[in-house]
Short mmCIF file of C-alpha atoms in Angstrom, two decimals:
data_model
loop_
_atom_site.label_atom_id
_atom_site.label_comp_id
_atom_site.label_asym_id
_atom_site.label_seq_id
_atom_site.Cartn_x
_atom_site.Cartn_y
_atom_site.Cartn_z
CA LEU A 1109 14.00 3.31 -29.77
CA PRO A 1110 13.31 0.30 -27.55
CA PRO A 1111 9.80 -0.06 -26.10
CA LYS A 1112 9.20 2.06 -23.02
CA GLY A 1113 8.97 0.03 -19.82
CA ARG A 1114 5.87 0.02 -17.65
CA MET A 1115 7.77 1.80 -14.89
CA ALA A 1116 11.13 3.51 -14.59
CA PRO A 1117 14.07 1.67 -12.98
CA ARG A 1118 14.88 2.42 -9.35
CA THR A 1119 17.94 4.42 -10.40
CA ASP A 1120 15.93 6.98 -12.42
CA SER A 1121 16.59 10.24 -10.57
CA VAL A 1122 13.83 12.10 -12.42
CA ALA A 1123 11.17 9.49 -11.62
CA LEU A 1124 12.18 9.60 -7.95
CA GLN A 1125 11.04 13.23 -7.78
CA SER A 1126 7.44 11.96 -8.09
CA THR A 1127 5.47 9.38 -6.15
CA TYR A 1128 3.95 6.33 -7.78
CA LEU A 1129 0.54 7.97 -7.12
CA GLY A 1130 1.41 10.62 -9.67
CA ALA A 1131 1.87 13.35 -7.08
CA ILE A 1132 4.73 15.57 -8.22
CA GLY A 1133 7.04 17.33 -5.80
CA ASP A 1134 6.86 17.78 -2.07
CA TRP A 1135 4.09 17.48 0.48
CA ILE A 1136 1.49 20.27 0.39
CA ASP A 1137 -0.59 22.27 2.86
CA PHE A 1138 -4.24 21.68 1.99
CA GLU A 1139 -7.30 23.85 2.58
CA ALA A 1140 -10.51 23.92 0.55
CA THR A 1141 -13.97 25.42 0.51
CA VAL A 1142 -16.53 23.30 -1.33
CA SER A 1143 -20.12 24.21 -2.14
CA THR A 1144 -22.91 21.78 -2.94
CA LYS A 1145 -26.65 21.52 -3.27
CA GLU A 1146 -28.48 22.52 -0.12
CA GLY A 1147 -29.34 19.39 1.87
CA GLN A 1148 -26.20 17.53 0.83
CA ILE A 1149 -22.91 17.12 2.68
CA ALA A 1150 -19.72 17.91 0.77
CA ILE A 1151 -16.56 16.15 1.91
CA ALA A 1152 -12.91 17.00 1.35
CA PRO A 1153 -9.71 16.07 3.19
CA GLY A 1154 -9.13 17.52 6.64
CA ARG A 1155 -11.24 18.71 9.54
CA LEU A 1156 -14.39 20.71 8.98
CA VAL A 1157 -13.65 24.29 10.06
CA ARG A 1158 -17.19 25.57 9.46
CA ASP A 1159 -20.18 25.22 7.16
CA TRP A 1160 -22.85 27.69 6.09
CA VAL A 1161 -25.71 28.18 3.62
CA GLU A 1162 -25.63 31.06 1.17
CA ASN A 1163 -27.76 31.73 -1.92
CA GLY A 1164 -29.22 28.22 -1.86
CA ARG A 1165 -25.81 26.54 -1.69
CA HIS A 1166 -24.28 24.71 1.27
CA TYR A 1167 -20.61 25.58 1.84
CA PHE A 1168 -18.04 23.48 3.71
CA HIS A 1169 -14.59 24.73 4.71
CA TYR A 1170 -11.98 21.99 5.34
CA LYS A 1171 -8.38 22.29 6.46
CA MET A 1172 -5.71 19.61 6.90
CA ASP A 1173 -3.83 19.50 10.18
CA ARG A 1174 -0.54 18.52 8.54
CA PRO A 1175 0.99 18.31 5.03
CA ILE A 1176 -0.35 15.70 2.60
CA LEU A 1177 0.45 14.48 -0.88
CA ASN A 1178 -1.22 16.29 -3.76
CA PHE A 1179 -3.72 13.42 -3.88
CA TYR A 1180 -7.28 13.82 -2.63
CA ALA A 1181 -10.98 13.40 -3.41
CA PHE A 1182 -14.20 15.41 -3.14
CA LEU A 1183 -17.59 13.80 -2.53
CA SER A 1184 -21.11 15.12 -2.05
CA ALA A 1185 -24.43 13.39 -1.34
CA ASP A 1186 -27.47 13.33 0.91
CA TYR A 1187 -25.65 11.39 3.62
CA GLU A 1188 -26.62 9.97 6.97
CA VAL A 1189 -23.72 10.00 9.45
CA GLN A 1190 -22.71 7.58 12.19
CA ALA A 1191 -20.02 8.95 14.50
CA ASP A 1192 -17.74 7.50 17.15
CA ARG A 1193 -14.31 8.19 18.65
CA TRP A 1194 -11.01 6.39 19.00
CA ASN A 1195 -8.82 8.11 21.59
CA ASP A 1196 -8.78 11.73 20.35
CA VAL A 1197 -9.72 10.87 16.75
CA ASP A 1198 -13.23 11.48 15.42
CA LEU A 1199 -14.52 8.51 13.42
CA LYS A 1200 -17.39 8.92 10.94
CA VAL A 1201 -19.17 6.78 8.38
CA TYR A 1202 -21.18 8.66 5.75
CA TYR A 1203 -23.81 6.42 4.19
CA HIS A 1204 -27.00 6.32 2.14
CA LYS A 1205 -30.10 5.88 4.29
CA GLY A 1206 -31.08 2.21 4.35
CA HIS A 1207 -27.50 0.95 3.97
CA GLU A 1208 -26.80 0.51 7.67
CA TYR A 1209 -26.02 -3.23 7.46
CA ASN A 1210 -22.24 -3.19 7.96
CA ILE A 1211 -21.53 0.17 9.55
CA ASP A 1212 -20.86 -1.29 13.00
CA LYS A 1213 -18.42 -3.73 11.38
CA MET A 1214 -16.62 -0.84 9.69
CA MET A 1215 -16.39 1.07 12.96
CA GLU A 1216 -15.01 -2.00 14.72
CA ALA A 1217 -12.40 -2.45 11.99
CA MET A 1218 -11.45 1.23 12.10
CA LYS A 1219 -10.76 1.08 15.84
CA ALA A 1220 -8.90 -2.25 15.67
CA SER A 1221 -6.74 -0.97 12.80
CA LEU A 1222 -5.88 2.28 14.53
CA ASP A 1223 -4.99 0.31 17.66
CA TYR A 1224 -2.66 -2.09 15.85
CA PHE A 1225 -1.00 0.37 13.49
CA THR A 1226 -0.41 3.02 16.15
CA LYS A 1227 1.02 0.49 18.58
CA ASN A 1228 3.30 -1.19 16.04
CA TYR A 1229 4.18 1.46 13.40
CA SER A 1230 3.73 5.10 14.38
CA PRO A 1231 1.02 7.46 15.68
CA PHE A 1232 -1.98 8.19 13.47
CA GLN A 1233 -1.28 11.59 11.96
CA HIS A 1234 -4.77 13.17 11.90
CA LYS A 1235 -7.66 14.03 14.21
CA GLU A 1236 -10.40 12.64 11.98
CA LEU A 1237 -10.94 9.53 9.89
CA ARG A 1238 -13.99 8.92 7.73
CA ILE A 1239 -15.45 6.31 5.41
CA VAL A 1240 -17.71 7.68 2.68
CA GLU A 1241 -20.11 5.60 0.59
CA PHE A 1242 -20.34 6.04 -3.17
CA PRO A 1243 -22.71 4.25 -5.61
CA ARG A 1244 -21.94 0.86 -7.11
CA TYR A 1245 -20.97 2.09 -10.56
CA SER A 1246 -17.63 0.66 -9.48
CA SER A 1247 -16.46 -1.79 -6.80
CA PHE A 1248 -13.45 -0.52 -4.90
CA ALA A 1249 -12.34 1.51 -1.92
CA GLN A 1250 -9.49 4.01 -1.97
CA SER A 1251 -7.65 5.75 0.82
CA PHE A 1252 -7.03 9.50 0.67
CA PRO A 1253 -5.77 11.55 3.63
CA THR A 1254 -8.46 11.26 6.38
CA THR A 1255 -11.04 10.14 3.80
CA ILE A 1256 -11.83 6.69 2.37
CA PRO A 1257 -14.41 6.55 -0.45
CA TYR A 1258 -15.92 3.06 -0.21
CA SER A 1259 -18.20 1.46 -2.78
CA GLU A 1260 -21.78 0.61 -1.86
CA SER A 1261 -21.35 -2.84 -3.41
CA ILE A 1262 -18.24 -4.13 -1.62
CA GLY A 1263 -19.00 -2.70 1.79
CA PHE A 1264 -22.34 -1.16 2.59
CA ILE A 1265 -24.70 -3.79 1.15
CA ALA A 1266 -22.36 -6.80 1.36
CA ASN A 1267 -23.98 -9.94 2.76
CA LEU A 1268 -21.91 -11.25 5.68
CA GLU A 1269 -24.44 -13.71 7.11
CA ASP A 1270 -22.32 -16.80 6.35
CA GLU A 1271 -19.81 -16.91 9.19
CA GLU A 1272 -17.59 -19.30 7.22
CA ASP A 1273 -17.01 -16.69 4.52
CA ILE A 1274 -14.10 -14.26 4.71
CA ASP A 1275 -15.23 -10.99 6.27
CA TYR A 1276 -14.06 -8.84 3.40
CA VAL A 1277 -15.77 -5.70 4.75
CA TYR A 1278 -13.54 -5.90 7.83
CA TYR A 1279 -10.54 -6.71 5.66
CA VAL A 1280 -11.04 -3.95 3.08
CA THR A 1281 -11.59 -1.42 5.87
CA ALA A 1282 -8.35 -2.45 7.58
CA HIS A 1283 -6.47 -2.41 4.26
CA GLU A 1284 -7.59 1.11 3.39
CA ILE A 1285 -6.84 2.45 6.86
CA ALA A 1286 -3.37 0.91 6.58
CA HIS A 1287 -2.79 3.22 3.61
CA GLN A 1288 -2.90 6.15 6.04
CA TRP A 1289 0.58 4.83 6.90
CA TRP A 1290 1.64 3.06 3.68
CA ALA A 1291 1.27 5.83 1.08
CA HIS A 1292 0.22 8.74 3.29
CA GLN A 1293 3.11 8.74 5.77
CA VAL A 1294 5.75 7.07 3.61
CA VAL A 1295 5.49 6.63 -0.14
CA GLY A 1296 7.69 5.18 -2.86
CA GLY A 1297 9.03 7.04 -5.85
CA ASN A 1298 7.48 6.47 -9.27
CA VAL A 1299 9.78 3.54 -10.07
CA GLN A 1300 9.74 -0.24 -10.12
CA GLY A 1301 8.87 -1.79 -6.77
CA ALA A 1302 7.00 1.20 -5.32
CA THR A 1303 3.81 -0.73 -4.61
CA LEU A 1304 5.69 -3.19 -2.41
CA MET A 1305 5.77 -0.43 0.22
CA SER A 1306 2.12 0.53 -0.23
CA GLU A 1307 -0.11 -2.31 -1.39
CA ALA A 1308 1.88 -5.28 -0.05
CA LEU A 1309 2.34 -3.57 3.32
CA ALA A 1310 -1.34 -2.62 3.47
CA GLN A 1311 -2.19 -6.27 2.74
CA TYR A 1312 0.10 -7.43 5.54
CA SER A 1313 -1.25 -4.84 7.97
CA ALA A 1314 -4.85 -5.84 7.28
CA LEU A 1315 -3.96 -9.53 7.66
CA MET A 1316 -2.55 -8.90 11.12
CA VAL A 1317 -5.67 -6.99 12.19
CA MET A 1318 -7.86 -9.77 10.74
CA GLU A 1319 -5.87 -12.49 12.49
CA LYS A 1320 -6.33 -10.82 15.86
CA ARG A 1321 -10.09 -10.71 15.25
CA TYR A 1322 -10.81 -14.01 13.46
CA GLY A 1323 -7.86 -16.31 14.16
CA LYS A 1324 -5.47 -18.28 11.98
CA ASP A 1325 -8.13 -20.51 10.38
CA GLN A 1326 -9.61 -17.54 8.51
CA MET A 1327 -6.12 -16.43 7.51
CA ARG A 1328 -5.40 -19.80 5.92
CA LYS A 1329 -8.59 -19.55 3.89
CA PHE A 1330 -7.76 -16.02 2.78
CA LEU A 1331 -4.13 -16.83 1.93
CA LYS A 1332 -5.16 -19.85 -0.14
CA HIS A 1333 -7.39 -17.50 -2.12
CA GLU A 1334 -4.49 -15.04 -2.52
CA LEU A 1335 -2.07 -17.79 -3.60
CA ASP A 1336 -4.48 -19.10 -6.22
CA ASN A 1337 -5.01 -15.60 -7.60
CA TYR A 1338 -1.26 -15.02 -7.81
CA LEU A 1339 -0.73 -18.27 -9.72
CA ARG A 1340 -3.61 -17.39 -12.03
CA GLY A 1341 -2.14 -13.94 -12.62
CA ARG A 1342 1.22 -15.46 -13.57
CA ARG A 1343 -0.47 -17.47 -16.29
CA THR A 1344 -2.19 -14.45 -17.81
CA GLU A 1345 0.75 -11.99 -17.62
CA MET A 1346 0.99 -10.23 -21.00
CA GLU A 1347 4.49 -8.75 -20.68
CA LYS A 1348 6.72 -10.14 -17.97
CA GLU A 1349 6.46 -11.09 -14.33
CA GLN A 1350 8.69 -9.18 -11.96
CA PRO A 1351 10.01 -10.09 -8.52
CA LEU A 1352 8.13 -8.35 -5.73
CA ILE A 1353 10.88 -5.73 -5.27
CA LEU A 1354 10.52 -4.70 -8.94
CA CYS A 1355 6.73 -4.97 -9.22
CA GLU A 1356 5.38 -2.69 -11.95
CA ASN A 1357 1.96 -1.95 -10.46
CA GLN A 1358 0.91 -5.56 -11.20
CA ASN A 1359 -2.07 -6.41 -9.00
CA TYR A 1360 -1.44 -10.14 -8.85
CA ILE A 1361 2.06 -9.44 -7.51
CA HIS A 1362 1.66 -6.61 -5.00
CA TYR A 1363 -1.77 -7.72 -3.71
CA ASN A 1364 -1.87 -11.51 -4.03
CA LYS A 1365 1.79 -12.50 -3.86
CA GLY A 1366 2.39 -9.64 -1.43
CA SER A 1367 -0.13 -11.14 1.02
CA VAL A 1368 1.42 -14.60 0.85
CA VAL A 1369 5.00 -13.34 1.13
CA MET A 1370 4.44 -10.88 3.96
CA TYR A 1371 2.41 -13.36 6.00
CA ALA A 1372 5.10 -16.01 5.51
CA LEU A 1373 7.79 -13.50 6.50
CA GLN A 1374 6.15 -12.80 9.87
CA ASP A 1375 5.69 -16.52 10.40
CA TYR A 1376 9.40 -17.16 9.80
CA ILE A 1377 11.13 -14.18 11.43
CA GLY A 1378 8.35 -13.17 13.84
CA GLU A 1379 5.62 -10.54 13.78
CA GLU A 1380 7.65 -8.38 16.18
CA ASN A 1381 10.66 -8.32 13.85
CA VAL A 1382 8.57 -7.47 10.80
CA ASN A 1383 6.83 -4.66 12.66
CA ALA A 1384 10.13 -3.35 14.02
CA ALA A 1385 11.48 -3.20 10.46
CA LEU A 1386 8.37 -1.36 9.24
CA ALA A 1387 8.47 1.08 12.15
CA ALA A 1388 12.14 1.85 11.48
CA TYR A 1389 11.43 2.40 7.79
CA LEU A 1390 8.63 4.81 8.71
CA ARG A 1391 10.79 6.61 11.25
CA ASP A 1392 13.50 7.27 8.67
CA TRP A 1393 11.38 7.98 5.58
CA ALA A 1394 8.00 9.40 6.65
CA TYR A 1395 7.19 12.79 5.11
CA LYS A 1396 10.58 12.97 3.41
CA ALA A 1397 10.99 15.39 0.54
CA PRO A 1398 12.03 14.02 -2.89
CA PRO A 1399 13.82 11.92 -3.91
CA PHE A 1400 11.35 9.38 -2.54
CA SER A 1401 12.29 5.96 -1.21
CA THR A 1402 12.63 2.76 -3.22
CA SER A 1403 12.21 -0.93 -2.51
CA GLU A 1404 16.01 -1.13 -2.24
CA HIS A 1405 15.86 1.19 0.77
CA PHE A 1406 12.96 -0.77 2.24
CA MET A 1407 14.73 -4.12 1.94
CA GLU A 1408 17.62 -2.85 4.07
CA TYR A 1409 15.20 -2.73 7.01
CA ILE A 1410 13.83 -6.21 6.30
CA TYR A 1411 17.31 -7.74 6.05
CA GLY A 1412 18.34 -5.85 9.18
CA HIS A 1413 15.69 -7.70 11.19
CA THR A 1414 16.22 -11.14 9.61
CA PRO A 1415 18.58 -13.74 11.13
CA ASP A 1416 21.38 -14.95 8.87
CA SER A 1417 19.82 -18.41 8.64
CA LEU A 1418 16.74 -16.97 6.91
CA ARG A 1419 18.30 -14.41 4.57
CA TYR A 1420 17.93 -16.94 1.74
CA LEU A 1421 14.17 -16.87 2.33
CA VAL A 1422 13.97 -13.08 2.07
CA HIS A 1423 15.92 -13.22 -1.18
CA ASP A 1424 13.67 -15.95 -2.56
CA MET A 1425 10.42 -14.23 -1.61
CA PHE A 1426 11.25 -10.62 -2.54
CA GLU A 1427 14.16 -10.58 -4.99
CA ALA A 1428 13.55 -13.73 -7.02
CA ILE A 1429 10.55 -15.46 -8.56
CA THR A 1430 10.53 -18.65 -6.52
CA VAL A 1431 8.00 -21.45 -6.75
CA TYR A 1432 7.81 -24.76 -4.93
CA ASP A 1433 6.21 -28.05 -5.87
CA ILE A 1434 5.45 -29.77 -2.58
CA LYS A 1435 3.53 -33.01 -2.24
CA ALA A 1436 2.69 -35.15 0.79
CA ARG A 1437 2.87 -38.64 -0.69
CA GLU A 1438 1.90 -41.01 2.12
CA ALA A 1439 1.41 -41.04 5.89
CA GLU A 1440 1.02 -44.00 8.24
CA MET A 1441 0.63 -44.25 12.00
CA GLU A 1442 1.10 -46.80 14.73
CA GLN A 1443 0.02 -46.55 18.34
CA LEU A 1444 2.82 -46.83 20.88
CA GLU A 1445 2.64 -48.64 24.21
CA ASP A 1446 2.29 -45.36 26.09
CA GLY A 1447 -0.81 -44.44 24.07
CA ARG A 1448 0.89 -41.93 21.79
CA TYR A 1449 1.09 -42.25 18.00
CA ARG A 1450 4.10 -42.43 15.71
CA VAL A 1451 3.43 -40.91 12.28
CA THR A 1452 5.68 -41.64 9.31
CA LEU A 1453 5.28 -39.12 6.49
CA THR A 1454 6.91 -39.21 3.05
CA GLY A 1455 6.78 -36.51 0.44
CA ASP A 1456 8.27 -34.83 -2.60
CA VAL A 1457 9.73 -31.32 -2.46
CA GLN A 1458 11.10 -29.32 -5.39
CA LYS A 1459 12.11 -25.69 -5.68
CA PHE A 1460 12.46 -23.60 -8.84
CA TYR A 1461 13.55 -20.13 -9.85
CA ALA A 1462 11.55 -18.64 -12.71
CA ASP A 1463 12.51 -15.91 -15.13
CA SER A 1464 10.21 -13.09 -16.25
CA LEU A 1465 8.71 -15.27 -19.00
CA GLY A 1466 7.94 -18.19 -16.70
CA ASN A 1467 10.87 -20.43 -17.66
CA GLU A 1468 11.87 -22.44 -14.59
CA THR A 1469 15.28 -23.63 -13.41
CA PRO A 1470 15.61 -26.22 -10.61
CA ALA A 1471 17.12 -24.71 -7.46
CA SER A 1472 19.14 -26.41 -4.76
CA LEU A 1473 17.07 -27.29 -1.73
CA ASN A 1474 18.15 -26.51 1.83
CA ASP A 1475 15.04 -24.80 3.12
CA TRP A 1476 13.13 -24.51 6.37
CA ILE A 1477 9.60 -25.79 5.70
CA ASP A 1478 6.70 -26.60 8.02
CA VAL A 1479 5.89 -30.24 8.69
CA GLY A 1480 2.59 -30.82 10.44
CA VAL A 1481 0.32 -33.48 11.90
CA MET A 1482 -3.30 -32.43 12.35
CA THR A 1483 -6.67 -33.53 13.67
CA THR A 1484 -10.12 -31.94 13.87
CA ARG A 1485 -11.93 -30.78 16.98
CA ARG A 1486 -15.22 -29.10 17.69
CA VAL A 1487 -14.68 -25.52 18.79
CA ASP A 1488 -17.77 -23.43 19.55
CA GLY A 1489 -19.88 -26.03 17.78
CA LYS A 1490 -17.77 -25.99 14.59
CA LYS A 1491 -15.17 -28.42 13.31
CA LYS A 1492 -11.73 -26.83 13.34
CA ASN A 1493 -8.41 -28.07 12.02
CA VAL A 1494 -5.96 -28.31 14.93
CA ALA A 1495 -2.21 -28.91 14.69
CA LEU A 1496 -0.95 -31.63 17.03
CA TYR A 1497 2.55 -30.97 15.71
CA MET A 1498 3.84 -28.10 13.58
CA GLN A 1499 7.57 -27.49 13.31
CA LYS A 1500 9.92 -26.19 10.65
CA HIS A 1501 12.37 -28.78 9.33
CA ARG A 1502 15.41 -28.06 7.19
CA ILE A 1503 14.71 -30.04 4.03
CA SER A 1504 17.53 -30.76 1.61
CA SER A 1505 16.28 -34.00 0.04
CA PRO A 1506 13.67 -33.97 -2.74
CA ASN A 1507 12.13 -37.11 -1.18
CA PRO A 1508 12.11 -36.51 2.58
CA THR A 1509 10.77 -38.85 5.26
CA PHE A 1510 9.69 -37.71 8.72
CA GLU A 1511 8.87 -39.58 11.92
CA ILE A 1512 6.75 -37.62 14.35
CA ILE A 1513 5.21 -38.63 17.69
CA VAL A 1514 1.97 -36.98 18.84
CA ASP A 1515 -0.12 -37.35 21.98
CA GLU A 1516 -3.48 -38.11 20.39
CA LYS A 1517 -4.83 -39.87 17.34
CA PRO A 1518 -4.13 -37.76 14.23
CA GLU A 1519 -6.07 -37.53 10.98
CA THR A 1520 -3.85 -35.78 8.42
CA ALA A 1521 -0.19 -34.90 7.91
CA GLY A 1522 1.52 -32.57 5.51
CA ILE A 1523 4.51 -30.59 4.30
CA ASP A 1524 3.79 -26.85 4.31
CA PRO A 1525 0.21 -27.88 5.14
CA TYR A 1526 -1.02 -24.31 5.58
CA ASN A 1527 0.39 -23.09 2.24
CA LYS A 1528 2.77 -20.46 3.57
CA LEU A 1529 5.08 -20.86 0.57
CA VAL A 1530 4.36 -20.16 -3.10
CA ASP A 1531 3.47 -23.68 -4.21
CA ARG A 1532 2.22 -24.17 -7.76
CA HIS A 1533 0.13 -27.21 -6.69
CA SER A 1534 -1.11 -26.23 -3.25
CA ASP A 1535 -3.91 -28.81 -2.95
CA ASN A 1536 -1.69 -31.86 -2.40
CA ASN A 1537 0.34 -30.71 0.60
CA THR A 1538 -1.61 -32.86 3.06
CA VAL A 1539 -2.66 -36.49 3.05
CA LYS A 1540 -4.91 -38.66 5.22
CA ILE A 1541 -3.03 -40.86 7.68
CA LYS A 1542 -3.45 -44.61 7.27
CA GLY A 1543 -3.41 -47.13 10.08
#
């Protein structure tokens, strides 16, 4: 027999009866009574119906307000609780006394996420949402219906004093809340590509919430980190890399590449179009009985909201393994009589398709790519990179030249300067302007 694949193909009718989370069959009605040591709080999915003490044990009765996947967690500890509300939803953070550092940040992220996801995707399906601390024997957070266990180490005692650092507490919180939609309203079958519709969409959703809070500068920093991790993951792949639509639960693809691809998609076709596609996918597939959806179904919604001129981009980002090699070679400027500046930028642009083993084939180039001219300004006492010019140009030559006129003296110029594309050498996309 041939070796068994990491995941079943999308046509496997048996695998489509299960979700990629391992939950078999349909959605379930959930109700549970949990007992714990007196003085502790036991937590399970759903709203607390009642609690009582009997024979030295503390009992908690929980009931879900709508069907869920057969996928849940139980926790118990001597918790402190901080509570708040978002519309008609009770928000709670359960934490160890003394670990109050980032709770307000978590609450802020919970509200911002619920605002964005409800406005753009679909209503939040429950009346309660809680974050629950667990000890740092492991560093992760995971989203179950209404309940998000969240490690002490990555959230509750994280040091966020450096304002230049990425606020990963805010980001992780938004990512996990996004899973209340992407996995707990709609979920892929247990086949190749399933995590595109859960992890990649949760990454995108969190990025949009983060961008509204921290601006595009922080997004560029985060996406550079994601791009570097994707490229590193490609180098250490032990079996074979898959395109995003066939991802086999490979973290470097659905998390890292997923972030870069989904952020680029909204930059090219518009945030409104991406969100309309996601909302339509949810509307048609949320809470569906088996067989569960596949990435092939999902891509129909993405293509349906993409203009014909950019369908090549969707193919390249999702259905192929596409890498660029973009370099800004030289930039010069001259001041014009009217006080403006003419910038001449030259560069090298190559595009490749890779197979699952990393072998690359040159691809024809006729792509829309950002060309930018930048300077720095002080904003709120900090130096910020500001685009004086940023437009997409259709590039078909491997050695393009651009002439751009800007209103004030520039400092740098580049091709894909903000690393929106998967570029295997992303540090040479900009160059200082001479003159």
